[in-house]
Amino acid sequence: MIDEEKSIRGPRFHQKVKVKQTSSSYTQFTPPPPPSRTLNKVRVFAQFKATTQTPTPSSTTTINNNNLNKFDFSDPDWKTKFQQDFEARFSLPHLTDIFPDASPIPSTFCLKMRTPVDRDIQGHYSSDEDWHGYINNNDRVLLKTIYYSSPTSAGAECIDPNCTWVEQWVHRAGPREKIYYKPEEVKAAIVTCGGLCPGLNDVIRQIVITLEIYGVKKIVGIPFGYRGFSDQELTEVPLSRKVVQNIHLSGGSLLGVSRGGPAVSNIVDSLEERGINMLFVLGGNGTHAGANAIHNECRKRRLKVSVIGVPKTIDNDILLMDKTFGFDTAVEEAQRAINSAYIEAHSAYHGIGVVKLMGRSSGFIAMQSSLSSGQVDICLIPEVPFNLHGPHGVLSHLKHLLETKGSAVVCVAEGAGQNLLQKTNATDASGNVVFGDIGVYIQQETKKYFKEIGVHADVKYIDPTYMIRAVRANASDGILCTVLGQNAVHGAFAGYSGITVGLCNTHYAYFPIPEVISHPRLVDPNSRMWHRCLTSTCQPDFI
Ligand SMILES: Nc1ncnc2c1ncn2[C@@H]1O[C@H](COP(=O)(O)OP(=O)(O)O)[C@@H](O)[C@H]1O
Ligand SMILES: O=P(O)(O)OC[C@H]1O[C@](O)(COP(=O)(O)O)[C@@H](O)[C@@H]1O
Ligand SMILES: [Mg+2]
C-alpha cells in the first residue's frame, strides 16, 4: 500500500519516494502444489481421525506454542490461516518496503572471472552472460522435514493436537540476479560482538572476499563489538582480501569482541557519520537483538542500509537452525578435556572426573560432547533438573558407579543446576546473569559427600571453557562459516535487511531476525537426542 511521501535520509541516498506502510510482501510466494506423498499424508490423517479418538498430547509431545494461541484448531481453515501467518512472519524485510521505487541493477557477482581482463573499468566482473547460478526470490527451503504420524511419536513437534502435517517454508539464501546496491556506492562494515567463538575469523574473511567479488572497495572492521561505534579511541580497521587472507588460521576475532556498548541510536548516528550502508553483525542472541534494533532505527530514519546478522554462538542456542558455527569445533575440542578427565579418573583409585562445558541456558555442548566421547557417565544440562543429594541424587549414583565401575566422569553445562547455588544477582555488561560455578560446586559437594560416608574418592575438576572457545574452527565449521559469510553478503546485495542466515535441513536460508531470537533454543528433554545421550551414559533420573 503506497500512501505517503517522505524524504529519505541516508549515507548516500537523498530523494523523495513513495513509502509502503506495511513491511511485508516484497515478493509474493505461491507455495508449490503438494507432492503426492503429502497428499498421502493428508489421507493418513483423515484415516487417523476417522478411526481413532483425537489423541491428547502426552508428556512426550512438543506443541510449538510460539504464536499458536491465536489459532482455533476446530476451525476447518486453521491450516491455511497458519500458513498465511507463517509466510507473513518469515517474509524478509527488504529495502523496497521503504523505498518502493528503488530499482535493482544486474548483479555484479559472477563466478566467470577467469582473468583480470574480464573486469570492466571499475574492476567489476561482467554478469551479462547467460549464467544460471542465481537464486530465485521465490525459492524456498522446508523448515520441518519430519512427518509425525502421532503426537505420541518420539520427539514429535506438533502444531495442533493431532500433529497435522503443515508445510513451513523459509527463504533460500544465495546470490540474486538483481542487486540493490551499486558496489562503488557501498561502504561495508563488519562487527563481532559477545563472547568469542571458533570461526569468527573465517566468517570475516569470507564476507570481505565476497564483497570484493561484487566489486566493493570500502570495507572496514569495527573494533571490539558495538563499543567500537562509540569509543573515540577505537578506529575502523580497513579490510581487504590481503588483510584477511590468513586470519582463519587462528582462533579469536581479528576485530576483537566485547559485551555492552552504546545505545542503538548512537550506533546508527555513527553509521550515518561513517557513511556505512552495509553492516554485517556477527553475534548471538543479544547481538542479533541489537542488529534488529539497528535495522529498525535505520528504517525509522529512512536510511538505505542493510543490516545482516550471522549467528555466532558456541552454545548453539539460536532457534530454527541445524547448528551455529563454532559449535562443532567446541564439541570436538571438549573431547580432549573429557578424555583427560576419563584418564585421570580411570587411573586413580575411586577416581571421579568432573568437566564443565559452556552452555548458559542450553546444554547442547554438554549433550553432544558426552554422546561423542562415550566416556561420560553423568551428563547434566540446564534443561533437565537434578538433585545432588538424596537417594536419587547425582552423588548417590556416583557412589554406585565407584562400587560397580571403580571410576566415573561427570560432564556438566555451566548453566545446569543453578537452583542449587546461591544467586549472584550480578549481570555482565550486556545484562546477562552471571552464574555461580556449578563445576566447582559439584567438585566440593562430591568431596564432602564421600568424606562424610567414609568412602575414598579422588575428585579431579577440569574447566576447559575458555580453552575451547579460543581455538580455530575445525574443517566442518570452516565450511559452515564460509557459506554463511558468502550468503550474508548476497543477502545485503539482494536488498534485505534485518535478516540473518542459517543452516536449515542442510540448506542455507534467510530468516527475519526476531524469529530466531524470540527465546534461546533449548535441548528438548523429550527429544531423541537427549534420549540417546541417556542411553549412552546409562544415567538415571536424578529427581
Ligand atoms: N536486547 C538488546 N538490544 C540491543 N542490544 C543488545 C541487546 N542485548 C544485547 N545487546 C548487545 O549485543 C552485544 C552482545 O550481547 P551478548 O548478550 O553479550 O552476546 P551474544 O550476542 O553472544 O548473546 C552487546 O554489545 C550488548 O550490548
Ligand atoms: O566470560 P564471558 O565472555 O562472559 O563468556 C561466557 C559465556 O560465553 C558463552 O560461551 C557464549 O555466550 P555468547 O553466545 O553470549 O557469546 C556462554 O556459554 C558463557 O556464559
Ligand atoms: Mg548470548
PDB file of N, CA and C in Angstrom, residues 174-237:
ATOM      1  N   GLY A 174      21.290 -17.025  -0.899  1.00  0.00           N
ATOM      2  CA  GLY A 174      22.205 -17.111  -2.040  1.00  0.00           C
ATOM      3  C   GLY A 174      22.161 -15.880  -2.920  1.00  0.00           C
ATOM      4  N   PRO A 175      23.002 -15.858  -3.964  1.00  0.00           N
ATOM      5  CA  PRO A 175      23.101 -14.662  -4.818  1.00  0.00           C
ATOM      6  C   PRO A 175      21.867 -14.480  -5.699  1.00  0.00           C
ATOM      7  N   ARG A 176      21.412 -13.255  -5.786  1.00  0.00           N
ATOM      8  CA  ARG A 176      20.275 -12.916  -6.645  1.00  0.00           C
ATOM      9  C   ARG A 176      20.785 -12.302  -7.948  1.00  0.00           C
ATOM     10  N   GLU A 177      19.940 -12.421  -8.971  1.00  0.00           N
ATOM     11  CA  GLU A 177      20.319 -11.896 -10.287  1.00  0.00           C
ATOM     12  C   GLU A 177      20.307 -10.363 -10.308  1.00  0.00           C
ATOM     13  N   LYS A 178      19.417  -9.802  -9.490  1.00  0.00           N
ATOM     14  CA  LYS A 178      19.328  -8.334  -9.412  1.00  0.00           C
ATOM     15  C   LYS A 178      19.793  -7.883  -8.039  1.00  0.00           C
ATOM     16  N   ILE A 179      20.536  -6.808  -8.004  1.00  0.00           N
ATOM     17  CA  ILE A 179      21.025  -6.309  -6.721  1.00  0.00           C
ATOM     18  C   ILE A 179      20.584  -4.856  -6.513  1.00  0.00           C
ATOM     19  N   TYR A 180      20.550  -4.450  -5.258  1.00  0.00           N
ATOM     20  CA  TYR A 180      20.004  -3.134  -4.915  1.00  0.00           C
ATOM     21  C   TYR A 180      21.072  -2.131  -4.479  1.00  0.00           C
ATOM     22  N   TYR A 181      22.317  -2.494  -4.617  1.00  0.00           N
ATOM     23  CA  TYR A 181      23.411  -1.560  -4.294  1.00  0.00           C
ATOM     24  C   TYR A 181      24.403  -1.552  -5.443  1.00  0.00           C
ATOM     25  N   LYS A 182      24.866  -0.354  -5.798  1.00  0.00           N
ATOM     26  CA  LYS A 182      25.989  -0.278  -6.734  1.00  0.00           C
ATOM     27  C   LYS A 182      27.254  -0.477  -5.902  1.00  0.00           C
ATOM     28  N   PRO A 183      28.090  -1.445  -6.256  1.00  0.00           N
ATOM     29  CA  PRO A 183      29.267  -1.737  -5.416  1.00  0.00           C
ATOM     30  C   PRO A 183      30.111  -0.501  -5.117  1.00  0.00           C
ATOM     31  N   GLU A 184      30.217   0.405  -6.074  1.00  0.00           N
ATOM     32  CA  GLU A 184      31.065   1.584  -5.831  1.00  0.00           C
ATOM     33  C   GLU A 184      30.436   2.550  -4.820  1.00  0.00           C
ATOM     34  N   GLU A 185      29.147   2.360  -4.515  1.00  0.00           N
ATOM     35  CA  GLU A 185      28.487   3.228  -3.526  1.00  0.00           C
ATOM     36  C   GLU A 185      28.407   2.575  -2.154  1.00  0.00           C
ATOM     37  N   VAL A 186      28.975   1.363  -2.059  1.00  0.00           N
ATOM     38  CA  VAL A 186      28.865   0.632  -0.792  1.00  0.00           C
ATOM     39  C   VAL A 186      30.048   0.939   0.122  1.00  0.00           C
ATOM     40  N   LYS A 187      29.719   1.209   1.384  1.00  0.00           N
ATOM     41  CA  LYS A 187      30.755   1.123   2.421  1.00  0.00           C
ATOM     42  C   LYS A 187      30.255   0.054   3.397  1.00  0.00           C
ATOM     43  N   ALA A 188      30.966  -1.060   3.454  1.00  0.00           N
ATOM     44  CA  ALA A 188      30.538  -2.187   4.274  1.00  0.00           C
ATOM     45  C   ALA A 188      31.347  -2.240   5.559  1.00  0.00           C
ATOM     46  N   ALA A 189      30.659  -2.591   6.659  1.00  0.00           N
ATOM     47  CA  ALA A 189      31.350  -2.726   7.948  1.00  0.00           C
ATOM     48  C   ALA A 189      31.015  -4.078   8.566  1.00  0.00           C
ATOM     49  N   ILE A 190      31.994  -4.618   9.274  1.00  0.00           N
ATOM     50  CA  ILE A 190      31.803  -5.906   9.963  1.00  0.00           C
ATOM     51  C   ILE A 190      32.077  -5.673  11.439  1.00  0.00           C
ATOM     52  N   VAL A 191      31.224  -6.247  12.303  1.00  0.00           N
ATOM     53  CA  VAL A 191      31.445  -6.117  13.732  1.00  0.00           C
ATOM     54  C   VAL A 191      31.191  -7.469  14.397  1.00  0.00           C
ATOM     55  N   THR A 192      32.038  -7.829  15.370  1.00  0.00           N
ATOM     56  CA  THR A 192      31.879  -9.107  16.070  1.00  0.00           C
ATOM     57  C   THR A 192      31.607  -8.821  17.548  1.00  0.00           C
ATOM     58  N   CYS A 193      30.493  -9.325  18.058  1.00  0.00           N
ATOM     59  CA  CYS A 193      30.059  -8.967  19.421  1.00  0.00           C
ATOM     60  C   CYS A 193      29.869 -10.199  20.294  1.00  0.00           C
ATOM     61  N   GLY A 194      29.771  -9.962  21.604  1.00  0.00           N
ATOM     62  CA  GLY A 194      29.530 -11.049  22.566  1.00  0.00           C
ATOM     63  C   GLY A 194      30.823 -11.746  22.921  1.00  0.00           C
ATOM     64  N   GLY A 195      30.735 -13.048  23.208  1.00  0.00           N
ATOM     65  CA  GLY A 195      31.947 -13.801  23.555  1.00  0.00           C
ATOM     66  C   GLY A 195      32.597 -14.359  22.305  1.00  0.00           C
ATOM     67  N   LEU A 196      33.801 -14.892  22.476  1.00  0.00           N
ATOM     68  CA  LEU A 196      34.492 -15.497  21.331  1.00  0.00           C
ATOM     69  C   LEU A 196      33.805 -16.784  20.903  1.00  0.00           C
ATOM     70  N   CYS A 197      34.112 -17.205  19.710  1.00  0.00           N
ATOM     71  CA  CYS A 197      33.544 -18.443  19.178  1.00  0.00           C
ATOM     72  C   CYS A 197      34.432 -18.883  18.014  1.00  0.00           C
ATOM     73  N   PRO A 198      34.785 -20.163  17.942  1.00  0.00           N
ATOM     74  CA  PRO A 198      35.609 -20.595  16.802  1.00  0.00           C
ATOM     75  C   PRO A 198      34.911 -20.269  15.483  1.00  0.00           C
ATOM     76  N   GLY A 199      35.661 -19.699  14.547  1.00  0.00           N
ATOM     77  CA  GLY A 199      35.097 -19.442  13.218  1.00  0.00           C
ATOM     78  C   GLY A 199      34.827 -17.978  12.918  1.00  0.00           C
ATOM     79  N   LEU A 200      34.962 -17.107  13.927  1.00  0.00           N
ATOM     80  CA  LEU A 200      34.686 -15.687  13.667  1.00  0.00           C
ATOM     81  C   LEU A 200      35.564 -15.165  12.532  1.00  0.00           C
ATOM     82  N   ASN A 201      36.846 -15.531  12.576  1.00  0.00           N
ATOM     83  CA  ASN A 201      37.752 -15.037  11.533  1.00  0.00           C
ATOM     84  C   ASN A 201      37.405 -15.604  10.151  1.00  0.00           C
ATOM     85  N   ASP A 202      36.930 -16.855  10.148  1.00  0.00           N
ATOM     86  CA  ASP A 202      36.546 -17.454   8.855  1.00  0.00           C
ATOM     87  C   ASP A 202      35.381 -16.662   8.243  1.00  0.00           C
ATOM     88  N   VAL A 203      34.422 -16.253   9.090  1.00  0.00           N
ATOM     89  CA  VAL A 203      33.263 -15.519   8.556  1.00  0.00           C
ATOM     90  C   VAL A 203      33.709 -14.131   8.082  1.00  0.00           C
ATOM     91  N   ILE A 204      34.525 -13.456   8.900  1.00  0.00           N
ATOM     92  CA  ILE A 204      35.020 -12.125   8.494  1.00  0.00           C
ATOM     93  C   ILE A 204      35.693 -12.242   7.124  1.00  0.00           C
ATOM     94  N   ARG A 205      36.551 -13.244   7.018  1.00  0.00           N
ATOM     95  CA  ARG A 205      37.332 -13.435   5.779  1.00  0.00           C
ATOM     96  C   ARG A 205      36.410 -13.614   4.579  1.00  0.00           C
ATOM     97  N   GLN A 206      35.406 -14.454   4.742  1.00  0.00           N
ATOM     98  CA  GLN A 206      34.521 -14.723   3.601  1.00  0.00           C
ATOM     99  C   GLN A 206      33.685 -13.512   3.228  1.00  0.00           C
ATOM    100  N   ILE A 207      33.259 -12.758   4.230  1.00  0.00           N
ATOM    101  CA  ILE A 207      32.473 -11.555   3.930  1.00  0.00           C
ATOM    102  C   ILE A 207      33.319 -10.607   3.082  1.00  0.00           C
ATOM    103  N   VAL A 208      34.564 -10.416   3.508  1.00  0.00           N
ATOM    104  CA  VAL A 208      35.446  -9.485   2.783  1.00  0.00           C
ATOM    105  C   VAL A 208      35.674  -9.983   1.351  1.00  0.00           C
ATOM    106  N   ILE A 209      36.008 -11.270   1.226  1.00  0.00           N
ATOM    107  CA  ILE A 209      36.303 -11.819  -0.104  1.00  0.00           C
ATOM    108  C   ILE A 209      35.084 -11.677  -1.019  1.00  0.00           C
ATOM    109  N   THR A 210      33.908 -11.989  -0.475  1.00  0.00           N
ATOM    110  CA  THR A 210      32.692 -11.937  -1.310  1.00  0.00           C
ATOM    111  C   THR A 210      32.349 -10.498  -1.684  1.00  0.00           C
ATOM    112  N   LEU A 211      32.515  -9.583  -0.731  1.00  0.00           N
ATOM    113  CA  LEU A 211      32.263  -8.165  -1.047  1.00  0.00           C
ATOM    114  C   LEU A 211      33.169  -7.717  -2.185  1.00  0.00           C
ATOM    115  N   GLU A 212      34.413  -8.146  -2.125  1.00  0.00           N
ATOM    116  CA  GLU A 212      35.354  -7.740  -3.187  1.00  0.00           C
ATOM    117  C   GLU A 212      34.931  -8.324  -4.533  1.00  0.00           C
ATOM    118  N   ILE A 213      34.401  -9.538  -4.517  1.00  0.00           N
ATOM    119  CA  ILE A 213      33.973 -10.134  -5.793  1.00  0.00           C
ATOM    120  C   ILE A 213      32.810  -9.321  -6.393  1.00  0.00           C
ATOM    121  N   TYR A 214      31.953  -8.774  -5.517  1.00  0.00           N
ATOM    122  CA  TYR A 214      30.883  -7.906  -6.023  1.00  0.00           C
ATOM    123  C   TYR A 214      31.448  -6.588  -6.557  1.00  0.00           C
ATOM    124  N   GLY A 215      32.668  -6.259  -6.094  1.00  0.00           N
ATOM    125  CA  GLY A 215      33.272  -5.003  -6.565  1.00  0.00           C
ATOM    126  C   GLY A 215      33.348  -3.924  -5.498  1.00  0.00           C
ATOM    127  N   VAL A 216      33.105  -4.301  -4.227  1.00  0.00           N
ATOM    128  CA  VAL A 216      33.144  -3.296  -3.152  1.00  0.00           C
ATOM    129  C   VAL A 216      34.594  -2.998  -2.786  1.00  0.00           C
ATOM    130  N   LYS A 217      34.872  -1.695  -2.651  1.00  0.00           N
ATOM    131  CA  LYS A 217      36.245  -1.280  -2.328  1.00  0.00           C
ATOM    132  C   LYS A 217      36.371  -0.825  -0.879  1.00  0.00           C
ATOM    133  N   LYS A 218      35.254  -0.274  -0.356  1.00  0.00           N
ATOM    134  CA  LYS A 218      35.335   0.280   1.011  1.00  0.00           C
ATOM    135  C   LYS A 218      34.783  -0.731   2.011  1.00  0.00           C
ATOM    136  N   ILE A 219      35.699  -1.415   2.691  1.00  0.00           N
ATOM    137  CA  ILE A 219      35.298  -2.429   3.669  1.00  0.00           C
ATOM    138  C   ILE A 219      36.075  -2.150   4.955  1.00  0.00           C
ATOM    139  N   VAL A 220      35.356  -2.061   6.068  1.00  0.00           N
ATOM    140  CA  VAL A 220      36.042  -1.788   7.335  1.00  0.00           C
ATOM    141  C   VAL A 220      35.552  -2.729   8.424  1.00  0.00           C
ATOM    142  N   GLY A 221      36.401  -2.909   9.430  1.00  0.00           N
ATOM    143  CA  GLY A 221      36.010  -3.639  10.623  1.00  0.00           C
ATOM    144  C   GLY A 221      35.804  -2.649  11.755  1.00  0.00           C
ATOM    145  N   ILE A 222      34.751  -2.886  12.542  1.00  0.00           N
ATOM    146  CA  ILE A 222      34.519  -2.052  13.732  1.00  0.00           C
ATOM    147  C   ILE A 222      35.156  -2.797  14.917  1.00  0.00           C
ATOM    148  N   PRO A 223      36.123  -2.165  15.593  1.00  0.00           N
ATOM    149  CA  PRO A 223      36.846  -2.914  16.633  1.00  0.00           C
ATOM    150  C   PRO A 223      36.037  -3.104  17.917  1.00  0.00           C
ATOM    151  N   PHE A 224      36.212  -4.267  18.535  1.00  0.00           N
ATOM    152  CA  PHE A 224      35.660  -4.585  19.855  1.00  0.00           C
ATOM    153  C   PHE A 224      34.139  -4.419  19.958  1.00  0.00           C
ATOM    154  N   GLY A 225      33.434  -5.032  19.044  1.00  0.00           N
ATOM    155  CA  GLY A 225      31.976  -5.097  19.140  1.00  0.00           C
ATOM    156  C   GLY A 225      31.314  -3.744  18.973  1.00  0.00           C
ATOM    157  N   TYR A 226      30.081  -3.659  19.488  1.00  0.00           N
ATOM    158  CA  TYR A 226      29.321  -2.410  19.344  1.00  0.00           C
ATOM    159  C   TYR A 226      30.053  -1.228  19.989  1.00  0.00           C
ATOM    160  N   ARG A 227      30.897  -1.527  20.968  1.00  0.00           N
ATOM    161  CA  ARG A 227      31.666  -0.473  21.631  1.00  0.00           C
ATOM    162  C   ARG A 227      32.483   0.343  20.629  1.00  0.00           C
ATOM    163  N   GLY A 228      32.934  -0.325  19.566  1.00  0.00           N
ATOM    164  CA  GLY A 228      33.766   0.337  18.555  1.00  0.00           C
ATOM    165  C   GLY A 228      33.042   1.450  17.821  1.00  0.00           C
ATOM    166  N   PHE A 229      31.704   1.488  17.936  1.00  0.00           N
ATOM    167  CA  PHE A 229      30.958   2.568  17.278  1.00  0.00           C
ATOM    168  C   PHE A 229      31.019   3.868  18.078  1.00  0.00           C
ATOM    169  N   SER A 230      31.304   3.744  19.390  1.00  0.00           N
ATOM    170  CA  SER A 230      31.220   4.955  20.215  1.00  0.00           C
ATOM    171  C   SER A 230      32.558   5.372  20.823  1.00  0.00           C
ATOM    172  N   ASP A 231      33.443   4.419  21.015  1.00  0.00           N
ATOM    173  CA  ASP A 231      34.706   4.734  21.677  1.00  0.00           C
ATOM    174  C   ASP A 231      35.632   5.456  20.703  1.00  0.00           C
ATOM    175  N   GLN A 232      35.914   6.726  21.027  1.00  0.00           N
ATOM    176  CA  GLN A 232      36.685   7.574  20.107  1.00  0.00           C
ATOM    177  C   GLN A 232      38.107   7.053  19.879  1.00  0.00           C
ATOM    178  N   GLU A 233      38.595   6.274  20.869  1.00  0.00           N
ATOM    179  CA  GLU A 233      39.972   5.779  20.727  1.00  0.00           C
ATOM    180  C   GLU A 233      40.072   4.584  19.793  1.00  0.00           C
ATOM    181  N   LEU A 234      38.930   4.021  19.459  1.00  0.00           N
ATOM    182  CA  LEU A 234      38.941   2.842  18.585  1.00  0.00           C
ATOM    183  C   LEU A 234      38.655   3.261  17.145  1.00  0.00           C
ATOM    184  N   THR A 235      39.573   2.952  16.274  1.00  0.00           N
ATOM    185  CA  THR A 235      39.385   3.384  14.890  1.00  0.00           C
ATOM    186  C   THR A 235      39.057   2.195  13.976  1.00  0.00           C
ATOM    187  N   GLU A 236      38.361   2.505  12.899  1.00  0.00           N
ATOM    188  CA  GLU A 236      37.985   1.473  11.928  1.00  0.00           C
ATOM    189  C   GLU A 236      39.223   0.738  11.413  1.00  0.00           C
ATOM    190  N   VAL A 237      39.043  -0.552  11.165  1.00  0.00           N
ATOM    191  CA  VAL A 237      40.147  -1.346  10.608  1.00  0.00           C
ATOM    192  C   VAL A 237      39.875  -1.556   9.115  1.00  0.00           C
TER     193      VAL A 237
END
